Coordinates of C-alpha atoms and ligand atoms in Angstrom, one line a residue:
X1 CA 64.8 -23.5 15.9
X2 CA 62.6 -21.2 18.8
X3 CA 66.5 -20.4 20.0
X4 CA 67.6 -19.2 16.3
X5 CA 64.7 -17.3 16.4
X6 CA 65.4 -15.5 19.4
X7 CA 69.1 -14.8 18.1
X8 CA 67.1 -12.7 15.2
X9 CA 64.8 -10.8 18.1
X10 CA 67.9 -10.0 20.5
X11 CA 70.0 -9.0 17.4
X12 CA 67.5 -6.8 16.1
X13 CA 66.5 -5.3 19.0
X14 CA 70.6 -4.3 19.5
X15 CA 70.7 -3.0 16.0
X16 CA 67.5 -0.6 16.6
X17 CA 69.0 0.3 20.3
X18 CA 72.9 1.1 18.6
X19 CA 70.5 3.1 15.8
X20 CA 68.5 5.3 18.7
X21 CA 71.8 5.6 20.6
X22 CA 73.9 6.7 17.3
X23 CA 70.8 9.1 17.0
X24 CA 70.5 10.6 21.0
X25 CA 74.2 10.6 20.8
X26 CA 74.5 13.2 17.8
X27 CA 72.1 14.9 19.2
X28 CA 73.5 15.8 22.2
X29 CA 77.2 16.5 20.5
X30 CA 75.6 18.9 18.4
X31 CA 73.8 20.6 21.2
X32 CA 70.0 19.6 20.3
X33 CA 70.0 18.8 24.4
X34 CA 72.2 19.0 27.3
X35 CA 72.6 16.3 30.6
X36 CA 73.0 12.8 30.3
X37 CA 69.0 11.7 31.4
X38 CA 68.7 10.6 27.5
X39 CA 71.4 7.5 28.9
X40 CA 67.8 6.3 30.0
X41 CA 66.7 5.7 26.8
X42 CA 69.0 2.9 24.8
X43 CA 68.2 0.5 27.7
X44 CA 64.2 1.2 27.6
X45 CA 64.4 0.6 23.4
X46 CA 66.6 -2.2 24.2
X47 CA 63.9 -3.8 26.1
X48 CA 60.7 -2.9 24.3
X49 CA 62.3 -4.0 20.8
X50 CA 63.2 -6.9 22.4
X51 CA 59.6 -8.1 23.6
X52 CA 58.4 -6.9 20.5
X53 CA 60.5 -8.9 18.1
X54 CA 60.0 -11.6 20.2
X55 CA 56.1 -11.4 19.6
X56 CA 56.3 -10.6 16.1
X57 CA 58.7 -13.8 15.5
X58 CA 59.9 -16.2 18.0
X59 CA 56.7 -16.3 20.1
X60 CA 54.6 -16.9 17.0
X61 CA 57.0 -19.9 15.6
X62 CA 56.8 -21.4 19.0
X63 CA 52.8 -20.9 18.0
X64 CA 53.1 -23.4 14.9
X65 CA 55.6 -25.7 17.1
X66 CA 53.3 -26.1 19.7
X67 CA 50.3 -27.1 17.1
X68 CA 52.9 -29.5 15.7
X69 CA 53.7 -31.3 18.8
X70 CA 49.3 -31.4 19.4
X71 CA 49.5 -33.7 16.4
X72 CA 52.3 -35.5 16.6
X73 CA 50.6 -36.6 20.1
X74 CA 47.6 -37.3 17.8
X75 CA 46.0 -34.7 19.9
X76 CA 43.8 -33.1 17.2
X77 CA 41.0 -31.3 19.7
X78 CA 43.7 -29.0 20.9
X79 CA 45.2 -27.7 17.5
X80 CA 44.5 -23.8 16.9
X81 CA 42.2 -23.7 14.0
X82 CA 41.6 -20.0 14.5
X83 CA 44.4 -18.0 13.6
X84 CA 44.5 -14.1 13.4
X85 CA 46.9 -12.5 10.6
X86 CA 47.6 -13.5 6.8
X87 CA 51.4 -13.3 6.9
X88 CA 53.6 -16.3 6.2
X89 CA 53.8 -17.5 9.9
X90 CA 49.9 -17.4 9.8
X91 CA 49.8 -19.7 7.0
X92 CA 52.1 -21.9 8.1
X93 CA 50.3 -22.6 10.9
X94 CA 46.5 -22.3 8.6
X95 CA 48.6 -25.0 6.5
X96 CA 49.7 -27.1 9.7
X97 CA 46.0 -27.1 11.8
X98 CA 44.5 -28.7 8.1
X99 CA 47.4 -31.1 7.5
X100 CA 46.0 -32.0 11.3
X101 CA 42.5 -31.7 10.2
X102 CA 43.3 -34.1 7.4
X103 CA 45.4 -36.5 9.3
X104 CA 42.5 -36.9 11.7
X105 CA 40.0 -37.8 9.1
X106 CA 42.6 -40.1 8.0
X107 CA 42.9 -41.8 11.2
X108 CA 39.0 -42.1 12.1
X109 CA 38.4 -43.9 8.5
X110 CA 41.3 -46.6 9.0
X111 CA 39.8 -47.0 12.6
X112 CA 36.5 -47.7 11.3
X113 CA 37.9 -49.8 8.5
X114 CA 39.5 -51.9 10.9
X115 CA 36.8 -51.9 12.9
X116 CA 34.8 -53.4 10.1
X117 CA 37.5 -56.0 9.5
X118 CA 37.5 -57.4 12.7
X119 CA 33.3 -57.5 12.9
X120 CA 33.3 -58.8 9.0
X121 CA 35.9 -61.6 10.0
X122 CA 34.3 -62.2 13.4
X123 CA 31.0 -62.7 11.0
X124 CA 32.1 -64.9 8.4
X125 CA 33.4 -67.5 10.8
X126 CA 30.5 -67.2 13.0
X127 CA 28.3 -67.9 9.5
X128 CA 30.7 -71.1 8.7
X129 CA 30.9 -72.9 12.1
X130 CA 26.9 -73.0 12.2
X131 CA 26.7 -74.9 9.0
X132 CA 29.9 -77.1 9.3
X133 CA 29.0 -77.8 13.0
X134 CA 25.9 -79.5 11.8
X135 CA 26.4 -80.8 8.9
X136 CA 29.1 -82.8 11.4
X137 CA 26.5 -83.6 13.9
X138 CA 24.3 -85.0 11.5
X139 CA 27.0 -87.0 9.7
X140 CA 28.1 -88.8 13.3
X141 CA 24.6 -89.2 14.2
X142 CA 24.2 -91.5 10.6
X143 CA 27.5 -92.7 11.2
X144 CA 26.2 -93.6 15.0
X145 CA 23.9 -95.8 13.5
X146 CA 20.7 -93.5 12.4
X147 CA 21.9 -95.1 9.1
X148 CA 19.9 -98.2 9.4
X149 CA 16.5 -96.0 10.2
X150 CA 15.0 -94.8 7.0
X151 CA 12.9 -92.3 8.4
X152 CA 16.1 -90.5 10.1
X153 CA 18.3 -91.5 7.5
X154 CA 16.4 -89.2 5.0
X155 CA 15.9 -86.4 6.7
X156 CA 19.4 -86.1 8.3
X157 CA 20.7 -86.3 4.5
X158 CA 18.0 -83.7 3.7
X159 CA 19.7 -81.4 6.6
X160 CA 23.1 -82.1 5.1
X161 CA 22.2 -80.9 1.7
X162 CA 20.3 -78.0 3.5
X163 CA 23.6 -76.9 5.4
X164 CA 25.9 -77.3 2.8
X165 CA 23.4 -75.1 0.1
X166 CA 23.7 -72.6 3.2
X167 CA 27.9 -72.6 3.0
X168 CA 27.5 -72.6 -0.9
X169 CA 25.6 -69.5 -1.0
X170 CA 27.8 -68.0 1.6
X171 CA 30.9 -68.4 -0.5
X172 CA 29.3 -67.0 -3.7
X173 CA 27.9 -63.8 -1.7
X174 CA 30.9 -63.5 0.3
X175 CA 33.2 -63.5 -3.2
X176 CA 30.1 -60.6 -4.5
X177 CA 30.7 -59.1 -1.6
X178 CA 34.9 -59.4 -1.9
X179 CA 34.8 -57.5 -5.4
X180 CA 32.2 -54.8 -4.7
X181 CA 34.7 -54.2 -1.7
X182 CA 37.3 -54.2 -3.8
X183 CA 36.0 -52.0 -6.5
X184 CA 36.1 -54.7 -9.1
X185 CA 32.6 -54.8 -9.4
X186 CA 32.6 -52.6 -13.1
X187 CA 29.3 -52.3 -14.7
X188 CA 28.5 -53.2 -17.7
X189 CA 25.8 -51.1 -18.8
X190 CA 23.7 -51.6 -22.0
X191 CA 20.3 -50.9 -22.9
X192 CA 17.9 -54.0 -22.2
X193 CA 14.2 -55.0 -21.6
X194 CA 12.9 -55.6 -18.0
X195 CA 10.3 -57.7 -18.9
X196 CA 12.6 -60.6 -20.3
X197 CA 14.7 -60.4 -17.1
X198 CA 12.1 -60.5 -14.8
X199 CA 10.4 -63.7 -16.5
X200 CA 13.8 -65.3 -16.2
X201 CA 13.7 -64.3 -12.3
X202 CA 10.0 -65.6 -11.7
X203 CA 10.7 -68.8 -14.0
X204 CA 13.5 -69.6 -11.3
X205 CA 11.8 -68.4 -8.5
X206 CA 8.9 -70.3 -9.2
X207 CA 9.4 -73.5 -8.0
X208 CA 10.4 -73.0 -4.7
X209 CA 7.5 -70.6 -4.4
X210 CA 4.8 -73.3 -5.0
X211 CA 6.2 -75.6 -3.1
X212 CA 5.6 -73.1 -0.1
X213 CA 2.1 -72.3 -1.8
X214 CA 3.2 -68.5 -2.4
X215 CA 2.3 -66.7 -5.6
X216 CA 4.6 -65.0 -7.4
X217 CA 3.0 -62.6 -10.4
X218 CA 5.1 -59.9 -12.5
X219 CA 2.7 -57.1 -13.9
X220 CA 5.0 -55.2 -16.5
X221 CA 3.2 -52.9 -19.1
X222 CA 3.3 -54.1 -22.5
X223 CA 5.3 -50.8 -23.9
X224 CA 7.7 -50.6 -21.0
X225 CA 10.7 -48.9 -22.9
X226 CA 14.1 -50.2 -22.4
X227 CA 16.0 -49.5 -19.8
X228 CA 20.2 -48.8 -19.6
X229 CA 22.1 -50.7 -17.1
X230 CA 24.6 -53.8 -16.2
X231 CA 21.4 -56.5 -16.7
X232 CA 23.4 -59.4 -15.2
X233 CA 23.4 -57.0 -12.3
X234 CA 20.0 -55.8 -12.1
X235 CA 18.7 -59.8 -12.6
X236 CA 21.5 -60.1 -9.5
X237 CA 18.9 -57.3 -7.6
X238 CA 15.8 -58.6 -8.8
X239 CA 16.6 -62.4 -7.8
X240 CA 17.3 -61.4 -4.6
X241 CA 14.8 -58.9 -3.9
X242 CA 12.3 -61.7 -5.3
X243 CA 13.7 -64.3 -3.1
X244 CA 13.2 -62.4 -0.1
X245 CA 9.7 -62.0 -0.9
X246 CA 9.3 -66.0 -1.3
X247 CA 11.3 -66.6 2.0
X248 CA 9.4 -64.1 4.3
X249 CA 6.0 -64.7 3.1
X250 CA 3.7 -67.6 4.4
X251 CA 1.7 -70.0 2.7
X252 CA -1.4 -68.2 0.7
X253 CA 0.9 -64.7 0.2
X254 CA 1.8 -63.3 -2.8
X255 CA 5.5 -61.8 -4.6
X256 CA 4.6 -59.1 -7.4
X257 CA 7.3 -57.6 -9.6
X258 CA 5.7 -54.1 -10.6
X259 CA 7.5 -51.7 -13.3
X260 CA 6.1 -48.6 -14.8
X261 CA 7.3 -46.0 -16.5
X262 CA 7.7 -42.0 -14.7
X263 CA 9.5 -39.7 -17.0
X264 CA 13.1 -40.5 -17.9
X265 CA 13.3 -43.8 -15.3
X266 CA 11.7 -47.1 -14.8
X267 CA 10.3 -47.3 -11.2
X268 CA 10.5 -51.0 -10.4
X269 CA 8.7 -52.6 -7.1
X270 CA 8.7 -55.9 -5.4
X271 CA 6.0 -56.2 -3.6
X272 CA 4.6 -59.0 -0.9
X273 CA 2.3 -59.6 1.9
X274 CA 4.2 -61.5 4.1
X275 CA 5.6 -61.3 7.3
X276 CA 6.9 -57.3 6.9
X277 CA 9.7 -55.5 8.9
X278 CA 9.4 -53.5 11.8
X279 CA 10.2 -49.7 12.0
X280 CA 13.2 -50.1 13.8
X281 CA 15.0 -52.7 11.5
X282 CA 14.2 -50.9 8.4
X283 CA 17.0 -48.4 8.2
X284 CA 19.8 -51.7 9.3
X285 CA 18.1 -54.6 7.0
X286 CA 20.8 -53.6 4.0
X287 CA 23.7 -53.6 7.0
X288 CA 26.3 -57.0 5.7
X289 CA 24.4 -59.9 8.3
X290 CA 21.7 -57.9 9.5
X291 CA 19.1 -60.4 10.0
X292 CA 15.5 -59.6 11.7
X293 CA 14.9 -62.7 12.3
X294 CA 18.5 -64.9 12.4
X295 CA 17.1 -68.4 12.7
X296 CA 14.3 -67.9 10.0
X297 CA 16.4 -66.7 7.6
X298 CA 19.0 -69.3 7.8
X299 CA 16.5 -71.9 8.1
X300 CA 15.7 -70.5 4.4
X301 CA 19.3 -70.1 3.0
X302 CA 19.6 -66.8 3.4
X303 CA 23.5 -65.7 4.3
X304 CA 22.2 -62.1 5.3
X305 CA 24.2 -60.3 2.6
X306 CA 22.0 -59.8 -0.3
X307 CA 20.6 -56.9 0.3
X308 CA 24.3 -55.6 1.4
X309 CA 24.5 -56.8 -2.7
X310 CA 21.5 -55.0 -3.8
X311 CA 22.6 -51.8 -2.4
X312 CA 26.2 -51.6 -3.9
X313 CA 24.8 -52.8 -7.1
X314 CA 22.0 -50.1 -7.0
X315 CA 24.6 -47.3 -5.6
X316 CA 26.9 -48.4 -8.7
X317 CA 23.7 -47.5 -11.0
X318 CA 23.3 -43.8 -8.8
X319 CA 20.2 -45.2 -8.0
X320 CA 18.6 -46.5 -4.1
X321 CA 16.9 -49.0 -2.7
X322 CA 13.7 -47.1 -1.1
X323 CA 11.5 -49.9 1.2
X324 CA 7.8 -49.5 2.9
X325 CA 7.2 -52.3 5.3
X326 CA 4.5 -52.2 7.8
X327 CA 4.8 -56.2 10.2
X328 CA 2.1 -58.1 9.1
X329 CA 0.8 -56.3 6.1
X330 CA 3.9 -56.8 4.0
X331 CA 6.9 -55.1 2.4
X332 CA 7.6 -53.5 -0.7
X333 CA 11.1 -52.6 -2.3
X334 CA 11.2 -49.9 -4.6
X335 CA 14.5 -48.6 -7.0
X336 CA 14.9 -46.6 -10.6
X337 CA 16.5 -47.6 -13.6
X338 CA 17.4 -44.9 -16.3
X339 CA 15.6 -45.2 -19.9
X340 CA 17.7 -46.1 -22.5
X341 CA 18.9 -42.6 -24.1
X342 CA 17.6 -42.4 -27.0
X343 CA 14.0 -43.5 -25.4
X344 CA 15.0 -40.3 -22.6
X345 CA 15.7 -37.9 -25.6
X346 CA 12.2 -38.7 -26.5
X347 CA 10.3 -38.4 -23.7
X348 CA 12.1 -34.8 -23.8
X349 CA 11.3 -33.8 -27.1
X350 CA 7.5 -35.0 -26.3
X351 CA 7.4 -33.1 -23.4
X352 CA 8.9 -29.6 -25.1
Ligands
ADP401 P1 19.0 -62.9 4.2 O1 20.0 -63.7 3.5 O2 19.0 -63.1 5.7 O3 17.7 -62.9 3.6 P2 19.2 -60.2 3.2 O4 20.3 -59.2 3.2 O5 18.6 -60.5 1.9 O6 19.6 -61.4 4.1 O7 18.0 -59.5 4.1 C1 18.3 -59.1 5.4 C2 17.2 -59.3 6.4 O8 16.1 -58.4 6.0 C3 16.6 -60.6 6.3 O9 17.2 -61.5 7.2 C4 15.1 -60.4 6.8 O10 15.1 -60.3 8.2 C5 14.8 -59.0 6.3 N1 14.1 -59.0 5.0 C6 14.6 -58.9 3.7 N2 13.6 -58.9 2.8 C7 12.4 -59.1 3.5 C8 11.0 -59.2 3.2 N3 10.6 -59.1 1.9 N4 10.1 -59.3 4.1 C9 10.5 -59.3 5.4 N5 11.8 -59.3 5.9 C10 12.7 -59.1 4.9

């Protein structure tokens, strides 16, 4: 290729030196100038049209080559990105430093991606041995004779049910997880009322709360307009957002669901004073298996992925999880839901 295109340079630069020494010959046979010091010249035109074509053509291909061979050795950094001129050679090599730029991007997102793969894997089996490791040790121990002890007995059986509640929850958030990943999580969106929902949530809830003495309240104004969104989904949110209250509270605290209208949305809160989440964890707690505190939330279930759920589910909507936390006061999570349209066109035509 940079050989052809020195061929073109070198023939050019004869065909302008034959023209100049057609020219300088006529001259001189027509007596325009006498001697033979204009011999000089064909030579020096050779030479200068030579390095110039060369410049103008083969110098500048060898340019775009050169950028070429950069990527192929995936060496991006060192692509020209800057480059003077708007003729065709100049955008082919505009054209090759962004099909580099692009390739690049490419590159760093499947490196990531299977960085992710490898932790996400790495994750799930660490999350499985724990739970099958002692459900096994508590099964030998009862087969090793803590059968015949009552007192054992029970609570080993107790532990069992514990650990495999632990793996059943994993393998339903894990398959939530598997389709938002996916992209087959589609919502459904229709236009409900909160206040239904949220009863549901608490009804469920409630049991396990009393039995660790928390309170769990919902304070939803009577005229809260309806709201439009997937509400299998948002239950999905407020369930776990609820639950999390219950599990990091302490006996005596209290869980509130809060909803209120402000112009077209629904502000929702969950609100406890339990145990609260430090500055620094607060921007990684939605992370898959972030855990503050690893053992205390598997003691309680948790499979550190919900609120990996809650925030797919809420990004689906357009809307985010906000949180204010402070350790020891308590925690509050805070997200929008759209009014239903018709309720939005009103609150429009009120306010014009
Ligand atoms: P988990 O199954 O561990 O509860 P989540 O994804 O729901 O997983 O939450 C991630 C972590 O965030 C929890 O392990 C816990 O450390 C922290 N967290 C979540 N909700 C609360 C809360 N209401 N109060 C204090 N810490 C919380």
């Amino acid at each position: 290729m940079q050989r052809h295109f020195r061929s073109i340079a070198v023939a050019l630069a004869v065909v302008v030196t034959l023209v100049v020494t057609a020219v300088l010959a006529g001259g001189r046979l027509l007596g325009i100038f006498s001697g033979w010091a204009w011999l000089a010249i064909p030579p020096i035109v050779l030479v200068v049209s030579w390095i110039v074509g060369n410049r103008l053509v083969a110098r500048r291909v060898r340019q775009a080559i050169d950028d070429l061979r950069k990527i192929e050795q995936r060496d991006f950094e060192a692509v020209n990105t800057e480059i003077p001129g708007s003729d065709e050679i100049s955008e082919l090599r505009g054209v090759i430093a962004s099909a580099g730029k692009a390739l690049e991007t490419e590159i760093t997102a499947m490196k990531r991606l299977e960085t992710y793969r490898k932790d996400f894997l790495g994750n799930v089996s660490h999350e499985l041995k724990t739970p099958i490791f002692s459900i096994r040790g508590f099964a030998e121990t009862l087969r090793d004779g803590a059968l015949e002890r009552p007192g054992v007995r029970d609570s080993f059986i107790d532990k069992i049910i514990k650990n495999a509640d632990r793996l059943s929850n994993l393998a339903q958030d894990l398959s939530e997880i598997a389709k938002i990943e996916t992209g087959e999580l589609k919502m459904k969106q229709t236009a409900f009322t909160l206040r239904s929902v949220v009863s549901e949530v608490v009804e469920s809830i409630e049991p396990r709360a009393r039995n660790k003495e928390i309170t769990v309240r919902c304070e939803l104004p009577p005229d809260l307009p309806k709201v439009f969104a997937d509400e299998g989904r948002i239950r999905q949110v407020l369930s776990n957002l609820v639950e999390n209250g219950v599990k990091y509270s302490n006996p005596g605290d209290t869980v509130s669901v809060l909803a209120n209208r402000q112009g077209d949305h629904v502000v929702i809160e969950v609100a406890d004073d339990g145990i609260g989440i430090a500055p620094e964890h607060q921007s990684r707690i939605t992370e898959r298996f972030y855990r503050v505190d690893a053992s205390r939330s598997r003691d309680q279930g948790g499979t550190g992925l919900g609120l990996a759920i809650v925030k797919h589910i809420l990004n689906a909507h357009g809307q985010r999880l906000e949180l204010q936390s402070e350790v020891g006061v308590g925690s509050t999570f805070r997200f929008s839901l759209p009014l239903q349209e018709a309720t939005k066109r009103e609150a429009v035509a009120e306010r014009s």
